[in-house]
Every structure is written in C-alpha cells, then in structure tokens.
C-alpha cells in the first residue's frame, strides 16, 4: 500500500472502500462518505500532496446518482477519492479552503454538472457564461445535446478595486494577436497592476459531452483536438486511460514511437514560445530564427508521420504510423544540424542584456505560491517544484530513458524560458536514445472495448505539463464519462498570482511565458 | 552584436531555399496573389484573425505564415490588431456559443468591403466538434463567409492558396 493510500485508510478505516473497477491498479480509487470529504482533503494536505483534479460524473445510467471525485498526487503516487451522491439535490462539501485549485474545479462542477459545493466562497458560473439559460447542466445524462440554448440577460461580476487613480482595463475576448480568445480584467494604478482576473470559457465547445457520443476509437481523434498544440500529449493520455480499462498492451515499438512524437512536440512548442517571449521584449531576431527552426521540425513531422503536428497518429492500442530506417536517419541528421543552430542562438539569447533586463525579475511565481496553487509542468519546475511525470510516473520507454529534471527557483519569466531551453537540450538526447533503442516488431495491438462500469486513469507529461484523463465505461461498454484536465486548468490561476506588482506593459511577456491553453481549459 | 550579425549572415534569406515542393507552391500562389492584391487592394491586404472557438491548431499554422520561410508580408499581407483596419477576417472555428456575440461584433466593426475566410474543417462545418449546445457549427452559421479553407489544420500553403482564391 502506498503512502497516500495508507494515510487515507488509517484515517477513514472501514469508511474507505476500494473500488474494484478502477485501473491501473497502482492508482487506487476509494469510496468515502460525503461528509468526510473535507477531512480526507485535510489529511492529504498534511502529507504534502497536491490536488491534481476534481470532477463529477453522472452515474444515473447505473442507477446510483452522481459521483464527485478528487485526485491527489504526491511524488509518484496518485490517489482518487470519490463521494457517492444521491440523484436528487446532490451537494458535497467544498475543499477550496484546503486546496486553491478546487476553487475553479468546483465552480466548473457546479456550472456543468449542477452539483453544489457547499461552503464554496464564490459560486459565479465558470466556463458556462452568465447569459446561459438557468438550470441547464450539459454534463448530466438527462441533458439533450441537440437542444439549442436560449440566451438570457446576465452580467459577470468582476472583482472591483476603487480609490483615487484606480482604473480598469478590459482585454478580450478577441485579442490583438493571433491568439485564442479569453477575457482579462485588470485593475491598475498608473502602470502598476493591482489585480488581474481571468474570465475564460469562450472556447467551450462541449468536448467532454462530445466524448460521450463517440466510440472509444474515435475518442482518440477528439482527444487530439482538445488543445491543438498538445495533440500528442492528449491523445497518449486518452489512449493510456482507455488501454488501462480494456487491458490492452501496445507493443514496445509503438510506445517508443509515441515517446518520439511527444518529444518532438515538446521541442516544436518550446521553440515557438521562446521566440514569442523574445519578440514580446522587442527582440524579433530570436523569433524569426526560432520559428525557422520550428518550421523545419514541422516539415520533418509531415514527411515522416504525414502530419505537421502528428495529429491522429496515436490510437488506442498502437500508433498508426511506423518509422523506416531511412526516417530514423533523417531525424538523426536533422537533430545534428538543429542542435548546432540552437546552441548558437542560445548564446545570443543569453548574452543579450536588454532581454535579460526585461525577463529577469518579471512575473515572479514564488515556490511557496507554486506549491499552494498545485501548478504543474515547466511552470512548476521554474518555481522550484521538482516535478516531471516522465520521471515520477513513467511509462515505457521513460522507465529506461530517463530525462534530466531541470528545476530553477527564481520563478520569473527568465526561469520559465530557461527551463524550456534546458528541456529542448534534454529532448534532443532523449530522441537520440529512443532511436538508438527502438525495438523491432509490429506496432499494432488488438483493441477490445472495456467491460461495463470500469474506470481508467492516466497522466502524461506533455510539453505544458501533467495532462490527466479519467474515463469511465457505461452499462453498454460505451463512454459514460471522459474527464480531461489540461495542465492549463491549474496553471491559469498561477498567472493571476504572478502578475501582482508588475506593470501593464509586461503582461504580454508574463502571459507568453506561461502560454496556457484556452481550449484545453475551456473544453 | 557581432554574433547576431554573424547569425544573420550565416542564415541568409531563408525565404528562398525552401524544399522544392513547398517553394513551388508558395511562389506560384505568391506571384498571383501579389498581382491580385496590387490590383484590388493597392499592394496591401490587411487581415484580422479571429479565433471563434478553435483548438489552436489553425492558429499555429496562421502564425507560420509570418515565419521567415513563408514570409507572407512580402506579398503585402499583414495581420492587424484592430478589425477597423481589416480587409479580411480570417476566422477559425467552430463558433462556440460563448464567442458568437464577440464574432458578430468583430464582423460589424470591420469596414466594408470586407471578406470572410473560414479556416479549417471546424470553421467550415463544425468539424469533429459538430453542432451541440456549446458549438454552433461552421462560421457561416453566424456571419456570411466568402471562402472556406479545408484541412485539420490546413498547412500554411493551403491558407495562402485560399486567400488567392478569394482574390479571383
């Protein structure tokens, strides 16, 4: 029994009942009484665990009301607790006062599933906007997807600041650049930002509900479009969750190829962001150089995998594209050239004093805050959190090819950029190792749909960080629920914290250094 | 500074040495496009991009139009921050319920004559997200569309081709 599990069982004794239908077996799910939900959260907090996700599922098809879940994580352990709620008037006690990320998770549960977190300090709608008709909860089984929604009058109440010289800047949802939509509300005095509040949900497309109308195979395509820039990470996470409950074991070669694509995705996105960060500090040279390198990587993706972002290549049980020995040579040759170019540019980046002046000390997320907000991915690693799931919860080949973890403590824009430079370097080594140890054999494993009433969990360290999926099969072995938690769902809150005390013109720079997904958050 | 100059020198103009299959595509489209833009928009075509609910895949490819390899500015194509300056709205979709009003407002803020290009399969017909309580489907469900560019996401060359098709 793992550490977290021990704590939970010794606290709740026979009140904690392990679920037999949850896979993989090293991620246990415990049913606990609703009234002990907060107590359990407190015990988890005391062990130093973080809240990775919180969600609800409608289980009325099994005639057992609703379930509310909280997933805790510490080092390499994950533990899920579930409170079973009655169908009529379901409520559960809020854990927002113990774990800050629950603040938005619970608002989302209320907005989309209609389950009230009692004691939550702020129940404004989240994702669902204030002009949606009252009483519609799209994630409930009783909700008809085809029914168009009526708009009502409603206004979102932003947090206000007043006093002499305080003014407000509304930004978005349509932003100045080629970016996804979202609304930012600044309260400022002069150039100093007093408060930033995000209002997201503009790109809510009903993805989680959409999953429930799809087959397990087609679900992988949708997972690959939750956030277009992280298509590989999302589709691997989805497939791993589905494979856990359908007892599918993809062949080793397929696993190696998945990791290859995941690392290529990491390099391409980090390159784009590093260029954009420099460009926001008026150093366009770096943007053009890095975007040139990125374009070459995307073209090689197209040549070898048939898609520039490698969409739809990861499917349950396998990957649908193999790598020839010629393809392997192409990648190795490309890496050699790329590495040389990249290192030359890193020196220029590192030696530029005006860039340093803008990036250092800007948008600081302290390590205490990072821990409190349970942030993940490169944002966590730039703020002193030793967290990389490729090391802590590895799936093959990461159990053999071990990445080097890069942790910086300053938590500023510079740290978030520099962690990514180090990660690109590391990904180059990982790709070489993947290609050197690529197993022979086929890439396809047969896939059978799971048995009814099973649930599967998976995490993948995408380029943004921990990507979480939890899938549940229904009475007819269909998708009953597919919970998606993009790293952005927790990291967006960190941007609000990091911006305090900065000036308005530095916001784009801070935002870019986080570069969180709107689509992955809004679903 | 010396390193920067060195690097610029070493890199040269990357807009030229494209892989042949792509270079051809870009150049052919580009030459015709330039002519059309010169004729109709006096050498400059200003685009306002609107994400009405996409997954960000199309945005990455629209970004790529600005990289030195596609370098769309050499044809007089420029992206603007304000719809008031725009000749074209380049819209990615599907249109989410929560973006419907913002998209209509952006359209109304764009001066006539204006054109709307729907980019990507989702912008054309809702794509994999279809039509639901949250997704209204393709862009044409909300504002008039002049041309659609298929693909998930369409590569930069396809987007350039689409702009040309509109000019003809």
XYZ file of C-alpha atoms in Angstrom:
691
model
C 0.000 0.000 0.000
C 1.408 3.377 -0.997
C 1.900 6.338 1.309
C -1.177 8.349 0.385
C -3.324 5.240 0.449
C -2.032 4.386 3.912
C -2.914 7.806 5.229
C -6.402 7.617 3.776
C -7.154 4.118 5.060
C -5.769 4.699 8.530
C -7.811 7.888 8.799
C -11.127 6.610 7.485
C -10.811 2.922 8.455
C -13.817 0.968 7.159
C -15.387 4.156 5.810
C -12.931 3.971 2.894
C -13.850 1.267 0.404
C -11.593 0.477 -2.500
C -13.270 0.387 -5.911
C -12.579 -2.817 -7.803
C -13.263 -1.393 -11.260
C -10.563 1.279 -11.268
C -7.421 0.833 -13.369
C -4.431 0.858 -13.440
C -4.179 -0.861 -10.081
C -1.440 1.410 -8.778
C -3.850 4.352 -8.914
C -6.470 3.315 -6.341
C -9.936 4.810 -6.052
C -11.633 4.885 -2.650
C -15.289 5.498 -1.959
C -15.604 7.687 1.092
C -18.644 9.176 2.852
C -19.543 12.612 1.535
C -19.393 14.188 4.992
C -15.739 13.099 5.359
C -14.657 14.658 2.019
C -13.068 17.690 3.705
C -11.438 15.592 6.389
C -9.810 13.491 3.694
C -8.641 16.635 1.876
C -7.122 17.937 5.092
C -5.214 14.708 5.650
C -3.911 14.853 2.075
C -2.846 18.459 2.538
C -0.944 17.490 5.677
C 1.021 14.834 3.830
C 2.150 17.488 1.321
C 0.077 16.105 -1.544
C -1.353 18.357 -4.225
C -4.813 18.350 -5.741
C -4.380 17.185 -9.329
C -8.004 17.234 -10.423
C -11.557 17.305 -9.192
C -14.564 16.296 -11.254
C -18.011 14.757 -11.183
C -19.711 12.005 -13.122
C -23.360 11.295 -13.747
C -23.945 7.641 -12.933
C -27.706 7.595 -13.227
C -27.414 5.035 -16.023
C -26.127 2.694 -13.309
C -28.984 3.887 -11.046
C -26.670 5.344 -8.453
C -26.849 9.132 -8.695
C -23.676 11.164 -9.038
C -20.061 10.797 -8.053
C -17.696 13.597 -7.049
C -14.012 12.803 -7.329
C -10.825 14.380 -6.046
C -7.461 13.183 -7.280
C -4.435 13.782 -5.075
C -0.831 13.373 -6.103
C 2.461 13.246 -4.328
C 5.757 12.351 -5.981
C 4.966 9.224 -7.951
C 1.664 8.402 -6.250
C -1.868 9.175 -7.296
C -4.957 8.545 -5.195
C -8.561 9.187 -6.140
C -11.348 9.565 -3.613
C -14.992 9.505 -4.556
C -18.116 10.619 -2.719
C -21.306 8.975 -3.933
C -24.199 11.423 -4.036
C -27.955 10.876 -4.358
C -29.703 11.761 -7.600
C -31.991 14.351 -6.015
C -30.377 17.537 -4.896
C -26.735 16.428 -4.936
C -24.301 18.532 -2.898
C -20.841 17.989 -1.459
C -18.659 19.944 0.960
C -16.198 22.281 -0.778
C -12.473 21.683 -0.338
C -11.485 25.070 -1.776
C -10.311 26.238 1.638
C -7.821 23.374 1.719
C -6.712 23.369 -1.921
C -6.747 26.522 -4.040
C -7.202 24.802 -7.454
C -10.516 23.394 -6.177
C -11.749 26.968 -6.495
C -12.275 26.599 -10.241
C -12.774 22.834 -10.389
C -15.767 23.148 -8.069
C -17.247 26.125 -9.903
C -16.980 24.065 -13.069
C -18.659 21.063 -11.416
C -21.490 23.341 -10.308
C -21.826 25.012 -13.720
C -21.728 21.948 -15.928
C -22.951 19.107 -13.692
C -25.225 21.051 -11.336
C -23.736 19.676 -8.135
C -23.393 22.307 -5.453
C -20.149 22.587 -3.475
C -21.440 23.790 -0.105
C -19.268 26.357 1.610
C -17.575 27.474 -1.622
C -16.710 31.171 -1.310
C -17.526 32.165 -4.904
C -20.198 30.463 -6.967
C -20.157 32.618 -10.080
C -20.507 30.410 -13.138
C -17.264 29.120 -14.655
C -16.864 28.073 -18.341
C -20.633 28.375 -18.605
C -21.262 32.074 -19.095
C -23.781 34.177 -17.235
C -26.063 34.524 -20.267
C -26.873 30.805 -20.496
C -30.409 29.876 -19.596
C -30.892 28.857 -15.997
C -30.909 25.266 -14.807
C -29.105 23.624 -17.749
C -26.343 21.216 -16.797
C -24.820 19.841 -20.002
C -22.817 17.037 -18.426
C -25.926 15.419 -16.959
C -27.301 12.424 -18.811
C -30.766 13.997 -18.774
C -29.450 16.925 -20.866
C -30.266 16.794 -24.566
C -27.136 17.786 -26.541
C -29.078 18.840 -29.602
C -31.256 21.258 -27.708
C -30.061 24.789 -28.530
C -29.658 27.042 -25.532
C -31.530 30.281 -25.084
C -29.650 33.348 -24.016
C -30.796 35.301 -21.009
C -29.688 38.651 -19.639
C -26.828 38.359 -17.246
C -23.658 40.122 -16.285
C -20.474 38.667 -14.844
C -19.470 40.449 -11.666
C -15.752 41.108 -11.792
C -13.746 41.846 -8.691
C -13.501 45.610 -8.426
C -10.966 47.880 -6.836
C -11.681 51.524 -6.103
C -9.848 54.519 -4.791
C -8.135 57.517 -6.261
C -6.466 56.822 -9.572
C -7.642 53.221 -9.806
C -8.833 52.260 -13.235
C -9.874 49.158 -15.067
C -8.584 47.671 -18.345
C -10.762 45.084 -20.047
C -8.931 42.944 -22.597
C -10.507 40.389 -24.913
C -12.074 38.004 -25.717
C -10.736 38.981 -29.173
C -7.066 39.709 -28.527
C -4.655 41.818 -30.534
C -2.595 38.973 -31.948
C -3.236 35.558 -33.410
C -4.242 34.019 -30.100
C -7.115 32.100 -28.613
C -9.917 34.103 -27.001
C -10.273 34.878 -23.315
C -11.033 37.921 -21.192
C -8.627 39.599 -18.802
C -9.779 42.296 -16.403
C -7.036 44.430 -14.906
C -7.353 46.822 -12.011
C -4.450 49.228 -12.178
C -2.990 52.382 -10.688
C -0.742 54.177 -13.115
C 1.166 51.345 -14.737
C 1.045 49.002 -11.755
C -1.354 46.097 -11.830
C -3.280 45.710 -8.564
C -5.313 42.758 -9.671
C -5.901 40.587 -12.689
C -8.968 38.455 -13.066
C -9.391 35.944 -15.875
C -12.731 35.093 -17.366
C -12.376 32.067 -19.581
C -14.788 29.649 -21.204
C -15.014 31.431 -24.571
C -13.822 28.372 -26.468
C -16.022 25.912 -24.586
C -17.099 23.505 -27.322
C -18.698 20.819 -25.164
C -15.762 18.424 -25.626
C -16.436 16.275 -22.553
C -20.061 15.828 -23.596
C -18.980 15.109 -27.157
C -16.822 12.204 -25.968
C -19.963 10.526 -24.648
C -21.406 10.298 -28.161
C -18.270 8.732 -29.665
C -16.743 5.284 -29.941
C -13.579 4.525 -27.971
C -11.526 4.601 -31.188
C -12.925 7.932 -32.393
C -12.392 9.397 -28.945
C -8.655 9.485 -29.671
C -9.283 11.920 -32.537
C -11.254 14.227 -30.280
C -8.618 13.991 -27.527
C -6.091 15.068 -30.167
C -8.088 18.251 -30.672
C -8.634 19.301 -27.084
C -5.624 21.561 -27.495
C -4.139 21.527 -30.984
C -0.624 22.357 -29.827
C -0.585 19.373 -27.414
C -2.252 16.863 -29.663
C 0.278 14.101 -28.998
C 0.209 14.508 -25.205
C -3.582 14.489 -25.094
C -4.010 11.522 -27.368
C -1.411 9.482 -25.461
C -3.116 10.311 -22.146
C -6.527 9.362 -23.515
C -5.218 6.142 -25.048
C -3.414 5.124 -21.878
C -6.563 5.604 -19.799
C -8.589 3.567 -22.299
C -5.898 0.896 -22.550
C -5.867 0.579 -18.747
C -9.528 -0.476 -18.645
C -9.520 -2.534 -21.824
C -6.415 -4.484 -20.801
C -4.638 -3.509 -23.992
C -0.863 -3.559 -24.094
C 0.578 -1.698 -27.053
C 3.753 -3.263 -28.470
C 7.022 -1.738 -27.309
C 7.826 -0.263 -30.682
C 4.562 1.690 -30.573
C 5.425 3.036 -27.117
C 8.830 4.170 -28.312
C 7.266 5.917 -31.300
C 4.750 7.670 -29.027
C 7.594 8.999 -26.904
C 9.426 10.116 -30.040
C 6.399 12.140 -31.115
C 5.877 13.533 -27.623
C 9.444 14.824 -27.501
C 9.212 16.314 -30.984
C 6.038 18.100 -29.914
C 7.873 19.421 -26.860
C 10.752 20.809 -28.923
C 8.476 22.448 -31.500
C 6.286 24.194 -28.932
C 9.145 25.320 -26.716
C 10.857 26.821 -29.766
C 7.743 28.748 -30.714
C 7.288 30.121 -27.209
C 10.921 31.088 -26.713
C 10.739 33.063 -29.937
C 7.494 34.711 -28.891
C 8.833 35.653 -25.454
C 11.852 37.343 -27.034
C 9.586 39.061 -29.553
C 7.412 40.467 -26.759
C 10.576 42.018 -25.398
C 11.175 43.541 -28.873
C 13.928 41.124 -29.874
C 12.388 39.937 -33.134
C 15.606 38.351 -34.364
C 15.147 35.413 -31.968
C 11.517 34.962 -33.031
C 12.454 34.638 -36.682
C 15.370 32.342 -36.009
C 13.427 30.028 -33.715
C 10.357 29.974 -35.907
C 12.579 28.961 -38.797
C 13.921 26.041 -36.766
C 10.394 25.131 -35.689
C 9.162 25.113 -39.281
C 11.864 22.620 -40.255
C 10.799 20.304 -37.448
C 7.149 20.506 -38.517
C 8.117 19.698 -42.086
C 10.054 16.664 -40.992
C 6.997 15.601 -38.994
C 4.961 15.851 -42.153
C 7.487 13.915 -44.169
C 7.777 11.087 -41.647
C 4.390 10.934 -39.983
C 2.120 12.540 -42.556
C 1.012 15.431 -40.349
C 2.811 18.577 -39.239
C 1.559 18.310 -35.656
C 1.283 14.497 -35.688
C -2.474 14.551 -35.128
C -4.356 11.226 -35.102
C -1.152 9.178 -35.034
C -1.678 7.772 -31.543
C -4.642 5.405 -31.360
C -5.850 3.011 -28.652
C -3.522 0.013 -28.624
C -0.920 1.392 -31.005
C 0.274 4.127 -33.302
C -0.815 4.149 -36.916
C 2.472 5.146 -38.478
C 5.798 3.344 -38.399
C 9.283 4.745 -38.779
C 11.515 3.364 -41.515
C 15.264 3.146 -41.091
C 15.504 5.969 -43.607
C 13.195 8.021 -41.417
C 15.399 7.308 -38.447
C 18.431 8.633 -40.332
C 16.538 11.734 -41.369
C 15.740 12.547 -37.746
C 19.300 11.936 -36.577
C 20.727 14.130 -39.295
C 18.171 16.825 -38.582
C 18.993 16.765 -34.863
C 22.671 17.246 -35.550
C 22.067 20.383 -37.603
C 19.351 21.593 -35.272
C 21.478 21.239 -32.168
C 24.296 23.321 -33.656
C 21.946 26.105 -34.746
C 20.044 26.041 -31.496
C 23.137 26.330 -29.321
C 24.431 29.268 -31.356
C 21.115 31.044 -30.804
C 21.017 30.238 -27.104
C 24.319 32.082 -26.680
C 22.872 35.146 -28.387
C 19.728 34.877 -26.283
C 21.696 34.504 -23.089
C 24.143 37.316 -23.782
C 21.586 39.953 -24.673
C 21.469 42.467 -21.820
C 18.207 44.161 -22.774
C 16.448 40.817 -22.961
C 17.846 39.922 -19.574
C 16.635 43.226 -18.225
C 13.067 42.504 -19.305
C 12.914 38.830 -18.359
C 14.646 38.646 -15.008
C 12.548 39.518 -12.000
C 9.389 39.834 -14.112
C 6.232 37.901 -13.282
C 7.582 36.043 -10.278
C 5.712 32.986 -9.066
C 7.372 32.094 -5.762
C 7.894 28.453 -4.915
C 5.512 28.754 -1.945
C 2.785 30.042 -4.251
C 3.574 27.388 -6.825
C 3.130 24.689 -4.211
C -0.053 26.217 -2.852
C -1.559 26.542 -6.318
C -0.531 22.958 -7.213
C 0.937 24.115 -10.542
C 2.368 21.589 -12.956
C 4.815 21.290 -15.828
C 7.519 23.778 -16.735
C 5.741 26.446 -14.680
C 6.246 24.282 -11.582
C 9.847 23.465 -12.478
C 10.658 27.162 -12.940
C 9.347 27.795 -9.424
C 11.345 25.212 -7.523
C 8.957 22.262 -7.788
C 10.706 19.014 -8.530
C 8.039 17.567 -10.756
C 8.254 15.703 -14.039
C 5.949 12.755 -14.621
C 8.318 11.259 -17.143
C 10.481 10.556 -14.105
C 7.873 10.183 -11.368
C 5.148 8.238 -13.199
C 6.996 6.892 -16.195
C 5.559 4.709 -18.896
C 7.901 2.911 -21.284
C 10.340 3.980 -22.646
C 10.758 6.627 -19.924
C 11.404 3.909 -17.367
C 14.602 3.196 -19.297
C 15.371 6.514 -20.945
C 15.342 8.867 -18.014
C 15.091 12.600 -18.626
C 17.184 15.016 -16.619
C 14.970 17.166 -14.447
C 15.620 20.903 -14.573
C 14.476 22.942 -11.629
C 15.036 26.669 -11.222
C 13.991 28.667 -8.199
C 13.541 32.241 -9.347
C 10.026 31.677 -10.769
C 10.298 34.641 -13.151
C 9.837 34.876 -16.920
C 13.510 34.130 -17.345
C 13.197 30.882 -15.361
C 10.161 29.728 -17.317
C 12.059 30.383 -20.539
C 15.343 28.883 -19.387
C 13.723 25.670 -18.124
C 12.448 25.218 -21.649
C 15.852 25.782 -23.219
C 17.175 23.031 -20.963
C 14.240 20.811 -21.864
C 14.909 21.201 -25.576
C 18.506 20.123 -24.982
C 17.297 17.166 -22.978
C 14.674 16.185 -25.548
C 17.403 16.054 -28.185
C 19.262 13.475 -26.059
C 16.043 11.556 -25.374
C 15.173 11.353 -29.068
C 18.648 10.047 -29.888
C 18.275 7.429 -27.169
C 14.798 6.482 -28.398
C 16.123 5.978 -31.896
C 19.125 4.002 -30.663
C 16.985 1.636 -28.618
C 13.915 1.495 -30.866
C 12.650 -2.093 -30.559
C 11.830 -4.100 -33.666
C 8.500 -5.750 -34.216
C 5.000 -4.698 -35.092
C 3.220 -1.616 -33.827
C -0.365 -2.823 -33.606
C -2.128 -4.472 -30.681
C -5.723 -5.610 -30.957
C -8.146 -3.380 -29.136
C -11.332 -4.602 -27.492
C -13.745 -2.226 -25.809
C -13.686 -2.355 -21.995
C -16.217 -4.154 -19.798
C -19.058 -2.046 -18.397
C -18.553 0.133 -15.327
C -14.764 0.322 -15.403
C -12.768 3.474 -14.919
C -9.282 4.249 -16.138
C -6.819 6.959 -15.245
C -3.711 8.209 -17.000
C -1.243 11.056 -16.786
C 1.254 12.202 -19.379
C 3.910 14.889 -19.109
C 3.169 16.902 -22.221
C 5.179 19.993 -23.082
C 2.906 22.103 -20.859
C 2.959 19.564 -18.060
C 0.736 16.975 -16.431
C -2.170 16.045 -18.682
C -4.798 13.973 -16.873
C -7.535 11.747 -18.295
C -10.127 9.706 -16.443
C -12.522 7.600 -18.483
C -15.485 5.580 -17.347
C -17.330 2.903 -19.321
C -21.124 2.850 -19.202
C -23.608 -0.041 -18.921
C -23.179 -0.901 -22.618
C -19.391 -0.504 -22.560
C -19.754 2.922 -24.176
C -18.021 6.104 -22.986
C -20.022 7.208 -19.956
C -17.640 9.971 -18.964
C -14.295 11.274 -20.163
C -12.724 13.791 -17.834
C -9.977 15.929 -19.329
C -7.663 18.049 -17.234
C -5.220 20.038 -19.294
C -2.243 21.480 -17.371
C -3.745 24.901 -18.068
C -6.721 24.245 -15.796
C -4.426 24.632 -12.800
C -1.740 26.891 -14.235
C -4.075 29.701 -15.308
C -4.594 30.658 -11.676
C -0.828 30.982 -11.269
C -0.719 33.721 -13.920
C -3.141 35.807 -11.828
C -0.755 35.439 -8.904
C 2.467 36.031 -10.828
C 1.267 39.310 -12.298
C 0.860 41.132 -8.962
C 3.161 44.112 -8.687
C 4.104 44.052 -12.370
C 3.360 46.775 -14.853
C 0.681 46.536 -17.523
C 3.167 46.534 -20.456
C 4.830 43.432 -19.004
C 1.610 41.436 -19.095
C 2.099 40.047 -22.615
C 5.563 38.892 -21.627
C 4.285 37.157 -18.487
C 1.357 35.633 -20.326
C 3.611 34.325 -23.062
C 5.986 32.774 -20.554
C 3.075 30.725 -19.186
C 1.405 30.219 -22.574
C -1.509 28.261 -21.211
C -4.149 26.733 -23.416
C -7.574 28.337 -23.609
C -9.113 25.456 -25.476
C -7.679 22.860 -23.098
C -9.052 24.805 -20.159
C -12.481 25.591 -21.590
C -13.055 22.191 -23.216
C 26.023 42.201 -31.585
C 28.713 40.570 -33.678
C 27.161 37.182 -33.037
C 23.774 38.443 -34.193
C 25.225 39.816 -37.410
C 27.117 36.588 -37.916
C 23.983 34.567 -37.459
C 22.013 36.782 -39.838
C 24.778 36.451 -42.373
C 25.028 32.717 -41.958
C 21.272 32.243 -42.182
C 20.873 34.381 -45.280
C 17.434 34.755 -46.768
C 15.631 31.564 -45.873
C 12.594 32.559 -47.865
C 14.424 31.294 -50.963
C 15.856 27.876 -50.208
C 12.589 26.117 -49.463
C 12.200 22.406 -50.118
C 11.273 22.313 -53.838
C 7.718 21.015 -53.444
C 6.801 23.737 -50.987
C 8.766 26.518 -52.641
C 6.915 25.959 -55.859
C 3.601 26.053 -54.071
C 4.365 29.253 -52.266
C 5.899 31.036 -55.216
C 3.146 30.261 -57.669
C 0.481 31.279 -55.239
C 2.552 34.221 -54.146
C 3.114 35.736 -57.584
C -0.548 35.533 -58.494
C -1.545 36.715 -55.081
C 0.694 39.728 -55.269
C -0.783 40.703 -58.590
C -4.322 40.371 -57.277
C -3.541 42.318 -54.146
C -1.842 45.050 -56.158
C -4.860 45.337 -58.386
C -7.590 45.285 -55.805
C -6.040 46.455 -52.580
C -3.209 48.620 -53.813
C -0.416 46.363 -52.653
C -1.668 45.806 -49.150
C -4.092 43.341 -47.712
C -4.826 43.573 -44.034
C -6.118 40.601 -42.113
C -7.741 40.368 -38.735
C -7.630 36.835 -37.383
C -10.457 35.739 -35.092
C -10.470 32.513 -33.123
C -14.148 31.764 -32.656
C -13.587 28.514 -30.802
C -10.772 26.547 -32.417
C -8.397 24.108 -30.710
C -5.422 26.388 -31.514
C -4.161 24.106 -34.298
C -5.216 26.520 -37.053
C -3.692 29.423 -35.107
C -0.308 27.699 -35.166
C -0.466 27.432 -38.956
C -1.611 31.026 -39.373
C 1.329 32.003 -37.186
C 3.588 30.090 -39.531
C 2.551 32.387 -42.413
C 4.577 35.042 -40.634
C 7.718 32.966 -40.234
C 10.650 33.827 -42.495
C 10.053 30.769 -44.672
C 6.536 31.696 -45.777
C 7.104 35.377 -45.013
C 3.631 36.481 -46.105
C 4.461 40.150 -45.677
C 6.480 40.075 -48.898
C 3.133 39.764 -50.719
C 1.687 42.729 -48.880
C -0.305 40.582 -46.484
C -0.320 41.971 -42.987
C -2.075 40.994 -39.761
C -3.695 43.777 -37.793
C -4.855 44.072 -34.207
C -7.975 46.045 -34.982
C -10.902 44.932 -37.137
C -11.291 48.618 -38.113
C -8.217 48.308 -40.336
C -9.046 44.905 -41.752
C -9.954 43.938 -45.324
C -10.343 40.291 -44.433
C -11.457 38.365 -41.394
C -9.649 35.047 -41.140
C -11.884 33.076 -38.809
C -11.221 29.703 -37.217
C -13.985 27.719 -35.651
C -16.303 26.076 -34.754
C -18.181 29.095 -33.414
C -18.686 28.452 -29.738
C -21.831 29.689 -28.046
C -19.619 31.888 -25.861
C -17.852 33.501 -28.850
C -20.928 34.124 -31.004
C -21.510 37.676 -29.821
C -17.813 38.625 -29.947
C -17.559 37.295 -33.511
C -20.614 39.252 -34.658
C -19.243 42.402 -33.045
C -15.880 41.936 -34.738
C -17.636 41.474 -38.078
C -19.716 44.593 -37.556
C -16.622 46.579 -36.600
C -14.900 45.699 -39.883
C -15.488 48.306 -42.603
C -16.923 47.284 -45.990
C -15.919 45.986 -48.454
C -14.886 43.051 -46.315
C -14.316 39.370 -46.875
C -14.558 36.458 -44.524
C -12.426 33.349 -44.862
C -13.317 30.334 -42.723
C -10.174 28.385 -41.920
C -10.056 24.694 -41.065
C -12.569 21.874 -41.115
C -14.192 23.158 -37.933
C -14.582 26.624 -39.415
C -16.185 25.068 -42.496
C -18.764 22.873 -40.792
C -18.001 22.424 -37.123
C -15.598 19.553 -37.827
C -15.171 16.985 -35.099
C -16.984 19.173 -32.585
C -20.146 19.215 -34.707
C -23.171 21.133 -33.559
C -24.216 20.985 -29.961
C -25.356 23.107 -27.046
C -21.902 24.743 -26.965
C -20.796 24.645 -30.602
C -22.905 26.383 -33.221
C -21.003 24.708 -36.085
C -19.280 26.409 -39.029
C -18.578 30.143 -39.258
C -21.297 30.610 -41.876
C -23.924 29.869 -39.226
C -23.109 33.206 -37.648
C -21.610 35.578 -40.262
C -21.501 35.445 -44.095
C -18.469 33.540 -45.377
C -16.831 34.164 -48.763
C -14.474 31.237 -48.879
C -13.554 28.162 -46.892
C -10.163 26.516 -46.469
C -10.355 22.842 -45.555
C -7.785 20.948 -43.550
C -7.202 19.975 -39.960
C -5.369 22.231 -39.713
C -4.713 23.485 -43.265
C -0.944 23.927 -43.842
C 0.334 27.464 -44.436
C 0.484 26.945 -48.204
C -3.199 25.983 -48.259
C -4.083 29.121 -46.336
C -2.153 31.263 -48.829
C -3.927 29.441 -51.667
C -7.262 30.165 -50.039
C -6.553 33.861 -49.847
C -5.690 33.816 -53.552
C -8.905 32.037 -54.438
C -10.803 34.823 -52.771
C -8.982 37.463 -54.794
C -10.010 35.781 -58.043
